Amino acid sequence: MKNVFSKILVALFALSLTSQLQAQTQKIGTANVEYILSNMPETKKIESDLQVYEKQLRTQLESKGAEYQRKLDEYQKGVQSGLMPAAVIADKEKELMGMQQSIQEFERTAQEDLQSKSLSMLEPVLEKVQTSIDKVAAANDYTYIISTHVDYGGSAIVLYSKNKDANDISNLVLKDMGIVVPASTTTPANTTTTPTNTTTPTNTTTPAKTTTPTKK
């Protein structure tokens, strides 16, 4: 459904753009924000900081998982020995279920915190990029600057560009921000390497999903 909605928006945008171009001649340029971000030292610093933060969260999660596993082993040994009273068994099962839920909740909030921190750290960087895009576009008399990176619906914003490289201002934006790009570097037309998506913790370290105690 999201992809369909995205394609509809792209189609409407293309139709609107065509109508405007027919009405008057306008200078339209492109910019690859993903490419610009990937060349900014601020973005690389953010990625490094997020990796450290993710490692801290993962260490806490693994510690909680290890404690859960230890108590689960104690519970299972007690049940198998036949010496653990029914009341104690019930208490330990209740404790294990609580720990299991706590681990799952921690994992969920950790993912949300990581995403929120990523967006918060990127916000001033994106504002800096936008300011530079505005400056470069105005200096070069562009009417519109359109993004060329692949959006989250899987479709590129720009459907066609006759002289893509000549109209792309990405390197001019980097130059405006004082960032030197090697002469051999070319601006990629489509990229999907968003910094905020490279450090999201996975669900592979949650013991709660594989070690649920069974009631005797």
Phi, psi and omega in degrees: 000319180296319180295320179297314180299318179298317180295324178296316179298318179297317180296316179296320178298316181297319179296316179296318180296319179298317180297318181293321180293327178291329183286321181201158179280126181228149179267117183243129178241172180233159176211137178256098184297323179300316180296317179299312180299321183294341180259002181267130178299330179299320181293319179296324177294319179297315179300318179296315180295321180293325178295321177295315180296319179297320180297322178296316179296319181293322178297317178297319180295317180294325178295316177297320180295320180294320178295319177298315181297322179297314180291327178294319178298318179298317180298313182295320178295320179296318179294315181294330180288336181077006183260352183276123180299152182301322181295321179291320178301315181298318180296317181292323177296319178296319179296317180295319178296321178295319178295320179299314179295323179296320179295316180296320179293320178297317180297319180295312181292329178296318178295318180293318180297319180295318179293317180296318179296320179298312180296320181296320181287328182280337186306309180294331178291317179295323177296321178296317179296316181297318179299318180290321177299315179301317182294312181294318181298316180294320181293332182256012174060041175274140176278318179225148169237121184250139179286140181250357180282159181289130180277179185287349175273354177094006181243139178287143180294317179271119181273333181203139175214115184296318181231068188305309184295321182292329184265356182276126184257011184305312180292329176293323178295315178299318179297320180298328180272005178081020181259124181271123178254130179306145183300332182280350182284130177248152180280117179291141182288320182222126176225158180229021185267069178286126183303327183290349183256003186267352185234020180287124181295146180266178182262015188279353184249017181266101181293341184298337184275350184237356186229039181294123181292144178259142183279130180268000000 
